[in-house]
Short mmCIF file of C-alpha atoms (C1' of nucleotides) in Angstrom, two decimals:
data_model
loop_
_atom_site.label_atom_id
_atom_site.label_comp_id
_atom_site.label_asym_id
_atom_site.label_seq_id
_atom_site.Cartn_x
_atom_site.Cartn_y
_atom_site.Cartn_z
CA MET A 1 10.07 26.16 21.97
CA GLY A 2 8.75 22.62 21.77
CA SER A 3 11.71 21.12 20.05
CA VAL A 4 11.52 17.51 19.00
CA ARG A 5 15.11 16.94 20.12
CA THR A 6 15.56 14.24 22.70
CA GLN A 7 18.40 15.39 24.92
CA PRO A 8 17.28 18.63 26.56
CA GLY A 9 13.63 18.70 27.53
CA SER A 10 12.64 15.07 27.22
CA VAL A 11 11.01 13.59 30.29
CA ARG A 12 12.68 10.25 29.77
CA PRO A 13 15.87 10.65 27.69
CA GLY A 14 16.88 7.05 28.29
CA GLY A 15 18.54 4.67 25.88
CA ARG A 16 15.56 3.60 23.85
CA THR A 17 14.33 7.10 23.06
CA ALA A 18 17.78 8.16 21.87
CA ARG A 19 18.25 4.96 19.87
CA VAL A 20 14.92 5.48 18.14
CA ARG A 21 15.82 9.06 17.25
CA ALA A 22 19.20 8.06 15.85
CA ALA A 23 17.72 5.23 13.80
CA VAL A 24 14.88 7.36 12.46
CA LEU A 25 17.11 10.30 11.49
CA ARG A 26 19.50 7.93 9.74
CA ALA A 27 16.63 6.31 7.89
CA ALA A 28 15.16 9.72 7.06
CA GLY A 29 18.46 10.80 5.50
CA ASP A 30 18.61 7.63 3.39
CA ALA A 31 15.00 7.93 2.29
CA LEU A 32 15.46 11.62 1.50
CA VAL A 33 18.41 10.85 -0.75
CA GLU A 34 16.52 8.11 -2.58
CA ASN A 35 13.12 9.73 -2.97
CA GLY A 36 13.47 13.45 -2.25
CA VAL A 37 11.14 15.35 0.04
CA HIS A 38 8.11 14.86 -2.15
CA GLY A 39 8.47 11.09 -2.05
CA LEU A 40 9.24 10.88 1.66
CA ASP A 41 6.84 8.46 3.30
CA LEU A 42 7.03 8.42 7.08
CA ALA A 43 5.80 4.83 7.13
CA ASP A 44 8.75 3.92 4.90
CA VAL A 45 11.14 5.79 7.20
CA ALA A 46 9.71 3.91 10.15
CA PHE A 47 10.20 0.59 8.38
CA ARG A 48 13.83 1.41 7.48
CA ALA A 49 14.48 2.41 11.07
CA GLY A 50 12.88 -0.79 12.38
CA VAL A 51 10.33 1.24 14.26
CA GLY A 52 6.56 1.48 14.31
CA LYS A 53 5.13 4.16 12.06
CA THR A 54 2.95 5.37 14.92
CA THR A 55 6.14 6.34 16.74
CA VAL A 56 7.42 8.43 13.86
CA TYR A 57 4.09 10.24 13.47
CA ARG A 58 3.84 10.81 17.21
CA ARG A 59 7.31 12.28 17.71
CA TRP A 60 7.81 14.20 14.46
CA SER A 61 4.23 14.47 13.25
CA SER A 62 5.08 15.47 9.68
CA VAL A 63 7.73 15.47 6.98
CA PRO A 64 8.87 19.06 7.65
CA GLY A 65 9.07 18.32 11.36
CA LEU A 66 11.31 15.36 10.72
CA VAL A 67 13.52 17.29 8.32
CA ALA A 68 13.87 20.13 10.82
CA ASP A 69 15.09 17.71 13.45
CA LEU A 70 17.45 16.17 10.93
CA LEU A 71 18.90 19.62 10.30
CA ASP A 72 19.48 20.26 13.98
CA ASP A 73 21.28 16.93 14.09
CA MET A 74 23.42 17.88 11.07
CA ALA A 75 24.35 21.20 12.64
CA GLU A 76 25.90 19.38 15.60
CA GLN A 77 28.35 17.52 13.38
CA SER A 78 30.96 20.25 13.08
CA LEU A 79 33.38 20.42 10.18
CA PRO A 80 37.05 21.23 10.74
CA ARG A 81 38.16 24.74 9.82
CA SER A 82 41.44 25.28 8.02
CA ASP A 83 44.05 27.87 8.95
CA THR A 84 46.45 28.32 6.07
CA GLY A 85 47.76 31.72 7.11
CA SER A 86 46.20 33.68 4.24
CA LEU A 87 42.60 34.71 3.62
CA LEU A 88 42.62 33.35 0.09
CA GLY A 89 43.97 30.04 1.35
CA ASP A 90 41.33 29.74 4.06
CA LEU A 91 38.47 30.75 1.79
CA THR A 92 39.65 28.33 -0.87
CA ALA A 93 39.71 25.55 1.70
CA ASN A 94 36.20 26.47 2.74
CA ALA A 95 34.93 26.68 -0.83
CA ARG A 96 36.42 23.29 -1.69
CA LEU A 97 34.86 21.75 1.39
CA VAL A 98 31.45 23.14 0.49
CA ARG A 99 31.75 22.14 -3.14
CA THR A 100 32.86 18.59 -2.23
CA THR A 101 29.87 18.28 0.05
CA LEU A 102 27.39 19.59 -2.51
CA ALA A 103 28.90 17.63 -5.38
CA ASP A 104 28.68 14.38 -3.43
CA PRO A 105 25.73 12.43 -4.82
CA ARG A 106 24.35 11.63 -1.40
CA GLN A 107 24.95 14.90 0.40
CA GLY A 108 24.07 17.08 -2.56
CA VAL A 109 20.65 15.50 -2.87
CA LEU A 110 20.21 15.72 0.88
CA PHE A 111 20.95 19.44 0.90
CA LYS A 112 18.61 20.05 -1.98
CA ALA A 113 15.86 18.17 -0.23
CA VAL A 114 16.41 19.99 3.02
CA ILE A 115 16.33 23.39 1.34
CA ALA A 116 13.19 22.43 -0.51
CA ALA A 117 11.56 21.43 2.76
CA ALA A 118 12.56 24.76 4.30
CA THR A 119 10.74 26.69 1.58
CA CYS A 120 7.48 25.03 2.61
CA ASP A 121 7.65 25.04 6.38
CA ALA A 122 8.56 27.83 8.78
CA ARG A 123 10.07 25.60 11.47
CA THR A 124 12.24 23.88 8.92
CA ALA A 125 13.34 27.27 7.61
CA GLU A 126 14.37 28.30 11.12
CA ALA A 127 16.29 25.07 11.56
CA LEU A 128 18.03 25.72 8.24
CA ASN A 129 18.96 29.24 9.32
CA ARG A 130 20.36 27.85 12.58
CA PHE A 131 22.36 25.34 10.58
CA TYR A 132 23.96 27.93 8.32
CA THR A 133 24.52 30.37 11.18
CA THR A 134 26.42 27.61 12.95
CA ARG A 135 28.54 26.83 9.90
CA VAL A 136 29.26 30.47 9.10
CA ASN A 137 30.24 31.15 12.73
CA GLU A 138 32.76 28.32 12.55
CA TRP A 139 34.54 29.94 9.64
CA ALA A 140 34.19 33.60 10.54
CA PRO A 141 37.40 33.60 12.63
CA CYS A 142 39.55 33.22 9.52
CA VAL A 143 38.24 36.57 8.27
CA GLU A 144 38.83 38.15 11.65
CA ALA A 145 42.39 36.85 11.52
CA ALA A 146 42.79 38.35 8.06
CA ALA A 147 41.58 41.68 9.43
CA ARG A 148 44.19 41.51 12.21
CA ARG A 149 46.85 40.76 9.59
CA GLY A 150 45.67 43.79 7.64
CA GLU A 151 44.59 41.76 4.60
CA VAL A 152 41.10 43.25 4.70
CA PRO A 153 39.69 46.50 6.14
CA PRO A 154 38.96 46.27 9.89
CA ASP A 155 35.25 46.96 9.42
CA THR A 156 34.80 43.90 7.20
CA ASP A 157 31.80 41.77 8.13
CA PRO A 158 33.22 38.23 8.52
CA HIS A 159 29.86 36.50 8.12
CA GLU A 160 29.20 38.31 4.88
CA VAL A 161 32.51 37.12 3.44
CA ILE A 162 31.93 33.49 4.36
CA ARG A 163 28.44 33.61 2.91
CA ALA A 164 29.82 35.16 -0.27
CA VAL A 165 32.01 32.09 -0.74
CA SER A 166 29.14 29.62 -0.47
CA ALA A 167 26.53 31.61 -2.36
CA PRO A 168 27.74 30.96 -5.93
CA LEU A 169 28.09 27.26 -5.19
CA TYR A 170 24.55 27.00 -3.89
CA TYR A 171 23.35 29.02 -6.87
CA ARG A 172 24.86 26.42 -9.14
CA LEU A 173 23.38 23.58 -7.15
CA LEU A 174 19.86 24.97 -7.05
CA ALA A 175 19.31 27.37 -9.90
CA SER A 176 21.73 27.32 -12.80
CA GLY A 177 22.59 23.64 -12.82
CA ASP A 178 26.14 24.38 -13.93
CA PRO A 179 28.77 21.84 -12.91
CA LEU A 180 30.10 22.12 -9.37
CA ASP A 181 33.75 21.58 -10.18
CA GLU A 182 36.81 22.65 -8.23
CA ALA A 183 37.41 25.56 -10.61
CA ALA A 184 34.05 26.98 -9.57
CA ALA A 185 34.99 26.64 -5.91
CA ASP A 186 38.35 28.34 -6.41
CA ARG A 187 36.72 31.14 -8.39
CA ALA A 188 34.15 31.71 -5.65
CA ALA A 189 36.90 31.89 -3.04
CA ALA A 190 39.06 34.21 -5.14
CA ALA A 191 36.17 36.56 -5.89
CA ALA A 192 35.21 36.76 -2.22
CA ALA A 193 38.82 37.37 -1.16
CA ILE A 194 39.31 40.17 -3.69
CA ALA A 195 36.00 41.84 -2.91
CA ALA A 196 36.75 41.61 0.81
CA ARG A 197 40.20 43.13 0.30
CA GLU A 198 38.63 46.02 -1.62
CA GLY A 199 36.15 46.69 1.19
CA ALA A 200 33.00 45.42 -0.52
CA TYR A 201 31.89 43.61 2.63
CA ALA A 202 32.11 46.53 5.04
CA ARG A 203 29.73 46.22 7.94
CA THR A 204 26.54 48.16 7.25
CA GLU A 205 26.35 50.94 9.81
CA ARG A 206 23.02 51.38 11.53
CA MET B 1 10.56 16.20 -26.29
CA GLY B 2 6.92 16.05 -25.30
CA SER B 3 6.56 19.53 -23.94
CA VAL B 4 3.27 20.48 -22.38
CA ARG B 5 3.36 23.86 -24.06
CA THR B 6 0.45 24.61 -26.29
CA GLN B 7 1.84 26.67 -29.14
CA PRO B 8 4.37 24.51 -30.96
CA GLY B 9 3.39 20.87 -31.27
CA SER B 10 -0.25 20.93 -30.31
CA VAL B 11 -2.59 19.30 -32.75
CA ARG B 12 -5.31 21.84 -32.08
CA PRO B 13 -3.84 25.09 -30.77
CA GLY B 14 -7.14 26.91 -31.03
CA GLY B 15 -8.61 29.46 -28.65
CA ARG B 16 -9.97 27.21 -25.94
CA THR B 17 -6.78 25.24 -25.43
CA ALA B 18 -4.76 28.42 -25.04
CA ARG B 19 -7.37 29.97 -22.75
CA VAL B 20 -7.31 26.91 -20.52
CA ARG B 21 -3.53 27.00 -20.31
CA ALA B 22 -3.48 30.68 -19.42
CA ALA B 23 -6.18 30.28 -16.78
CA VAL B 24 -4.54 27.21 -15.24
CA LEU B 25 -1.05 28.75 -15.11
CA ARG B 26 -2.48 31.87 -13.51
CA ALA B 27 -4.36 29.81 -10.97
CA ALA B 28 -1.30 27.67 -10.34
CA GLY B 29 0.75 30.75 -9.55
CA ASP B 30 -1.87 32.01 -7.11
CA ALA B 31 -2.22 28.63 -5.43
CA LEU B 32 1.56 28.24 -5.22
CA VAL B 33 1.87 31.57 -3.47
CA GLU B 34 -0.85 30.72 -0.98
CA ASN B 35 0.01 27.11 -0.20
CA GLY B 36 3.53 26.42 -1.45
CA VAL B 37 4.42 23.38 -3.53
CA HIS B 38 3.66 20.90 -0.81
CA GLY B 39 0.11 22.19 -0.45
CA LEU B 40 -0.57 22.45 -4.15
CA ASP B 41 -3.72 20.54 -5.02
CA LEU B 42 -4.38 20.20 -8.73
CA ALA B 43 -8.09 19.94 -8.05
CA ASP B 44 -7.91 23.30 -6.31
CA VAL B 45 -5.98 24.79 -9.22
CA ALA B 46 -8.62 23.47 -11.58
CA PHE B 47 -11.39 25.03 -9.51
CA ARG B 48 -9.62 28.42 -9.39
CA ALA B 49 -9.14 28.29 -13.15
CA GLY B 50 -12.78 27.38 -13.69
CA VAL B 51 -11.75 24.16 -15.36
CA GLY B 52 -12.36 20.48 -14.74
CA LYS B 53 -9.73 18.77 -12.66
CA THR B 54 -9.55 15.97 -15.20
CA THR B 55 -8.24 18.50 -17.69
CA VAL B 56 -5.43 19.61 -15.40
CA TYR B 57 -4.39 16.03 -14.67
CA ARG B 58 -4.55 15.11 -18.32
CA ARG B 59 -2.45 17.98 -19.66
CA TRP B 60 0.07 18.43 -16.84
CA SER B 61 -0.27 15.11 -15.06
CA SER B 62 1.51 16.18 -11.86
CA VAL B 63 2.57 19.12 -9.71
CA PRO B 64 6.15 19.21 -11.06
CA GLY B 65 4.84 19.06 -14.60
CA LEU B 66 2.61 22.05 -13.98
CA VAL B 67 5.39 24.01 -12.30
CA ALA B 68 7.76 23.28 -15.17
CA ASP B 69 5.24 24.69 -17.63
CA LEU B 70 4.72 27.70 -15.39
CA LEU B 71 8.48 28.30 -15.50
CA ASP B 72 8.58 28.19 -19.28
CA ASP B 73 5.78 30.72 -19.26
CA MET B 74 7.68 32.96 -16.83
CA ALA B 75 10.82 32.80 -18.95
CA GLU B 76 8.92 34.33 -21.85
CA GLN B 77 8.08 37.45 -19.88
CA SER B 78 11.33 39.30 -20.40
CA LEU B 79 12.54 41.98 -18.02
CA PRO B 80 14.06 45.22 -19.31
CA ARG B 81 17.81 45.52 -19.04
CA SER B 82 19.40 48.78 -17.94
CA ASP B 83 22.30 50.53 -19.62
CA THR B 84 23.77 53.11 -17.29
CA GLY B 85 27.15 53.36 -18.98
CA SER B 86 29.17 51.78 -16.19
CA LEU B 87 29.45 48.16 -15.10
CA LEU B 88 28.74 49.00 -11.46
CA GLY B 89 25.65 50.94 -12.46
CA ASP B 90 24.32 48.13 -14.63
CA LEU B 91 25.03 45.43 -12.06
CA THR B 92 23.44 47.54 -9.32
CA ALA B 93 20.33 47.94 -11.47
CA ASN B 94 20.26 44.20 -12.01
CA ALA B 95 20.79 43.42 -8.33
CA ARG B 96 18.03 45.80 -7.29
CA LEU B 97 15.67 44.28 -9.83
CA VAL B 98 16.38 40.79 -8.55
CA ARG B 99 16.11 41.80 -4.93
CA THR B 100 12.81 43.65 -5.53
CA THR B 101 11.44 40.54 -7.18
CA LEU B 102 12.58 38.17 -4.46
CA ALA B 103 11.54 40.52 -1.63
CA ASP B 104 8.04 40.86 -3.07
CA PRO B 105 5.74 38.71 -0.94
CA ARG B 106 4.08 37.13 -3.93
CA GLN B 107 7.03 36.64 -6.24
CA GLY B 108 9.43 35.64 -3.48
CA VAL B 109 7.19 32.80 -2.39
CA LEU B 110 6.66 31.83 -6.00
CA PHE B 111 10.40 31.60 -6.65
CA LYS B 112 10.95 29.59 -3.51
CA ALA B 113 8.21 27.20 -4.49
CA VAL B 114 9.53 26.82 -8.01
CA ILE B 115 13.05 26.13 -6.81
CA ALA B 116 11.75 23.60 -4.31
CA ALA B 117 9.86 21.86 -7.09
CA ALA B 118 13.01 21.77 -9.21
CA THR B 119 14.92 19.91 -6.52
CA CYS B 120 12.39 17.09 -6.71
CA ASP B 121 11.81 16.72 -10.41
CA ALA B 122 14.29 16.54 -13.29
CA ARG B 123 12.02 18.17 -15.87
CA THR B 124 11.30 21.06 -13.54
CA ALA B 125 15.03 21.44 -12.91
CA GLU B 126 15.65 21.67 -16.66
CA ALA B 127 12.91 24.26 -16.98
CA LEU B 128 14.49 26.23 -14.14
CA ASN B 129 17.90 26.09 -15.84
CA ARG B 130 16.33 27.33 -19.07
CA PHE B 131 14.71 30.16 -17.14
CA TYR B 132 17.95 31.34 -15.57
CA THR B 133 19.91 30.89 -18.76
CA THR B 134 17.39 33.16 -20.46
CA ARG B 135 17.64 35.79 -17.75
CA VAL B 136 21.44 35.69 -17.58
CA ASN B 137 21.69 35.96 -21.37
CA GLU B 138 19.57 39.10 -21.26
CA TRP B 139 22.03 40.82 -18.94
CA ALA B 140 25.32 39.45 -20.25
CA PRO B 141 25.68 42.25 -22.84
CA CYS B 142 26.34 44.81 -20.12
CA VAL B 143 29.45 42.89 -19.11
CA GLU B 144 30.53 42.61 -22.74
CA ALA B 145 30.11 46.37 -23.05
CA ALA B 146 32.23 46.85 -19.95
CA ALA B 147 34.91 44.67 -21.51
CA ARG B 148 34.85 46.83 -24.64
CA ARG B 149 35.18 49.93 -22.45
CA GLY B 150 38.17 48.31 -20.75
CA GLU B 151 36.50 48.19 -17.33
CA VAL B 152 37.13 44.47 -17.03
CA PRO B 153 39.67 42.12 -18.64
CA PRO B 154 38.64 40.97 -22.12
CA ASP B 155 38.55 37.28 -21.13
CA THR B 156 35.90 37.92 -18.47
CA ASP B 157 33.00 35.44 -18.57
CA PRO B 158 29.87 37.64 -18.73
CA HIS B 159 27.52 34.90 -17.53
CA GLU B 160 29.66 34.25 -14.50
CA VAL B 161 29.52 37.91 -13.50
CA ILE B 162 25.75 38.13 -13.80
CA ARG B 163 25.32 34.94 -11.82
CA ALA B 164 27.67 36.32 -9.15
CA VAL B 165 25.31 39.24 -8.65
CA SER B 166 22.24 37.07 -8.10
CA ALA B 167 23.88 34.33 -6.07
CA PRO B 168 24.15 36.14 -2.71
CA LEU B 169 20.55 37.30 -2.98
CA TYR B 170 19.28 33.79 -3.60
CA TYR B 171 21.46 32.53 -0.78
CA ARG B 172 19.69 34.94 1.53
CA LEU B 173 16.29 33.96 0.23
CA LEU B 174 16.81 30.23 0.55
CA ALA B 175 19.47 29.47 3.12
CA SER B 176 20.47 32.19 5.52
CA GLY B 177 17.14 33.95 5.88
CA ASP B 178 18.85 37.32 6.27
CA PRO B 179 16.84 40.33 5.15
CA LEU B 180 16.79 41.06 1.42
CA ASP B 181 17.25 44.81 1.66
CA GLU B 182 18.62 47.22 -0.88
CA ALA B 183 21.95 47.38 0.93
CA ALA B 184 22.38 43.66 0.30
CA ALA B 185 21.64 44.17 -3.38
CA ASP B 186 24.11 47.03 -3.70
CA ARG B 187 26.77 45.04 -1.87
CA ALA B 188 26.26 42.06 -4.18
CA ALA B 189 26.61 44.30 -7.23
CA ALA B 190 29.68 46.08 -5.86
CA ALA B 191 31.42 42.82 -4.94
CA ALA B 192 30.75 41.35 -8.39
CA ALA B 193 31.96 44.50 -10.13
CA ILE B 194 35.19 44.64 -8.12
CA ALA B 195 35.91 40.93 -8.52
CA ALA B 196 35.23 41.22 -12.26
CA ARG B 197 37.55 44.22 -12.58
CA GLU B 198 40.30 42.25 -10.82
CA GLY B 199 39.90 39.33 -13.21
CA ALA B 200 38.27 36.85 -10.84
CA TYR B 201 35.73 35.80 -13.48
CA ALA B 202 38.16 34.99 -16.25
CA ARG B 203 36.86 32.38 -18.64
CA THR B 204 38.12 28.93 -17.68
CA GLU B 205 40.30 27.74 -20.54
CA ARG B 206 39.70 24.19 -21.70
"C1'" DG C 1 -22.42 24.40 -42.59
"C1'" DA C 2 -21.79 19.52 -41.73
"C1'" DA C 3 -18.84 16.01 -40.23
"C1'" DC C 4 -14.82 14.71 -37.71
"C1'" DT C 5 -12.32 14.51 -33.68
"C1'" DA C 6 -9.22 16.90 -30.24
"C1'" DA C 7 -9.95 18.53 -25.96
"C1'" DC C 8 -12.89 19.25 -22.03
"C1'" DG C 9 -16.05 18.01 -17.82
"C1'" DA C 10 -18.86 15.31 -14.20
"C1'" DA C 11 -18.97 11.67 -11.32
"C1'" DA C 12 -17.80 7.31 -9.55
"C1'" DC C 13 -13.82 4.78 -8.05
"C1'" DT C 14 -9.35 3.48 -5.69
"C1'" DG C 15 -5.09 3.27 -3.01
"C1'" DG C 16 -2.31 4.72 0.31
"C1'" DA C 17 -0.79 8.50 3.53
"C1'" DG C 18 -1.96 9.90 7.97
"C1'" DT C 19 -4.98 9.03 12.40
"C1'" DC C 20 -6.91 6.51 16.26
"C1'" DC C 21 -7.33 2.98 19.70
"C1'" DC C 22 -5.62 0.16 22.88
"C1'" DG C 23 -2.41 -3.27 24.48
"C1'" DT C 24 2.84 -3.86 25.37
"C1'" DT C 25 7.55 -2.66 26.56
"C1'" DA C 26 11.20 -0.51 28.98
"C1'" DT C 27 13.01 3.59 31.65
"C1'" DG C 28 13.60 6.04 36.11
"C1'" DG C 29 12.52 6.86 40.89
"C1'" DG C 30 12.05 5.11 45.39
"C1'" DC D 1 13.46 -5.02 43.20
"C1'" DC D 2 8.90 -3.07 42.13
"C1'" DC D 3 5.70 0.27 40.75
"C1'" DA D 4 4.24 4.15 37.84
"C1'" DT D 5 4.20 5.83 33.48
"C1'" DA D 6 6.72 7.53 29.27
"C1'" DA D 7 7.27 5.79 25.04
"C1'" DC D 8 6.58 2.23 21.60
"C1'" DG D 9 3.91 -1.13 18.25
"C1'" DG D 10 0.19 -3.42 15.58
"C1'" DG D 11 -3.81 -3.01 13.20
"C1'" DA D 12 -8.20 -1.06 11.99
"C1'" DC D 13 -10.07 3.10 10.14
"C1'" DT D 14 -10.67 7.51 7.52
"C1'" DC D 15 -10.21 10.72 4.04
"C1'" DC D 16 -8.77 12.73 -0.03
"C1'" DA D 17 -5.26 13.15 -4.03
"C1'" DG D 18 -5.08 11.06 -8.22
"C1'" DT D 19 -7.29 7.77 -11.86
"C1'" DT D 20 -10.74 5.91 -14.89
"C1'" DT D 21 -14.92 6.06 -17.60
"C1'" DC D 22 -17.81 7.89 -20.61
"C1'" DG D 23 -20.61 11.54 -22.33
"C1'" DT D 24 -20.24 16.65 -24.12
"C1'" DT D 25 -18.29 20.76 -26.25
"C1'" DA D 26 -15.92 23.29 -29.60
"C1'" DG D 27 -11.78 23.85 -33.23
"C1'" DT D 28 -10.75 22.39 -37.80
"C1'" DT D 29 -11.35 20.89 -42.43
"C1'" DC D 30 -13.56 20.43 -46.75
#
DNA sequence: GAACTAACGAAACTGGAGTCCCGTTATGGG
DNA sequence: CCCATAACGGGACTCCAGTTTCGTTAGTTC
């Protein structure tokens, strides 16, 4: 429905509108990293973006609205998928990519902030779901390949396996506070690979 | 350090002080469920608790401060641990308990709100870590028992196994938005049990 | 049970996030 | 190139979360 995005439905998608969106989203990311969602002031974002605060309020209306648009923007920046020839290799590559992202001071804080925003606002939550669906879809093929190679049962749910790799890393980031080191990433990948091999992620029949 | 808690360091831990804390924490939980962290107004909490708003601001000073105290209070309410005689049985019981909690309309929202608050505030994050450490410690013995029974390698890290059970459920709650049904809980438990049996959660030597 | 004071409560105050109004700029169509 | 209007910008305004002040209540101590 009424997405804030500029490209598709905008009446006048010309240069200025797109420039403003890019500048504001960039500024929003910076401000989010520095102050978190709670301390996000749209007037401050406007100032950083070199834009009038009225503009920010008019187009995004609120903090969750802005964060949701930021998420849609993030989803478009696709990350390269590895293909190492083995499921464990691919999952390890994925786990290390996720852990590097979350352990990065800037991106880690950004992800935390975005998840926090999603817990408050339904539209942001939908945007977050879209984001993760996109990411999981990008990596699902490596599980399908493993199924073709006979490494995992044919009824394995690829999405479930990919999610199983990320889940422990996000748990550390958000809940437990344990260090997000490479050992944790490798362990998450290994556990998911073993459980997948043993058929723990069989598609639920309905 | 300067905890807000009443019992230990308080100069005057008498009846009224404790009553006020109980009423405010109760009201805070209700308000959190209804409005989320972003919509949490301390004046509203005070009104619900039948207490002056000055009191709430004085003792907890801010929303994160109040949430952190609420978490410490939640950590004290221990949940019963099962002992079914097998690791899979115990982990399944744990997974179902967690999923029932998170799927409950009230508690699920509360947990989301609390996690969101922790991403913003360091003290709240510490309180959240304490909370999960407490919960994980309560369930770790069932992995130790499994190790004694020879179900898993002796160098298995019990905490890591318990966390592995919860992680996928929290991932669903916060990120993916997939349904938190019992099948998801059972799958999480089964995957953790299998991975543990195969030695994926061996203690990292240092 | 009287005095001391920690902790509470009511009400006035303040600052800044978010809104409104209206004039200005810059796309897009013809 | 010119008009129509979508989109932007500055500044005044509003409203309420959070603070301050000061008087009141109720644990605690002797």
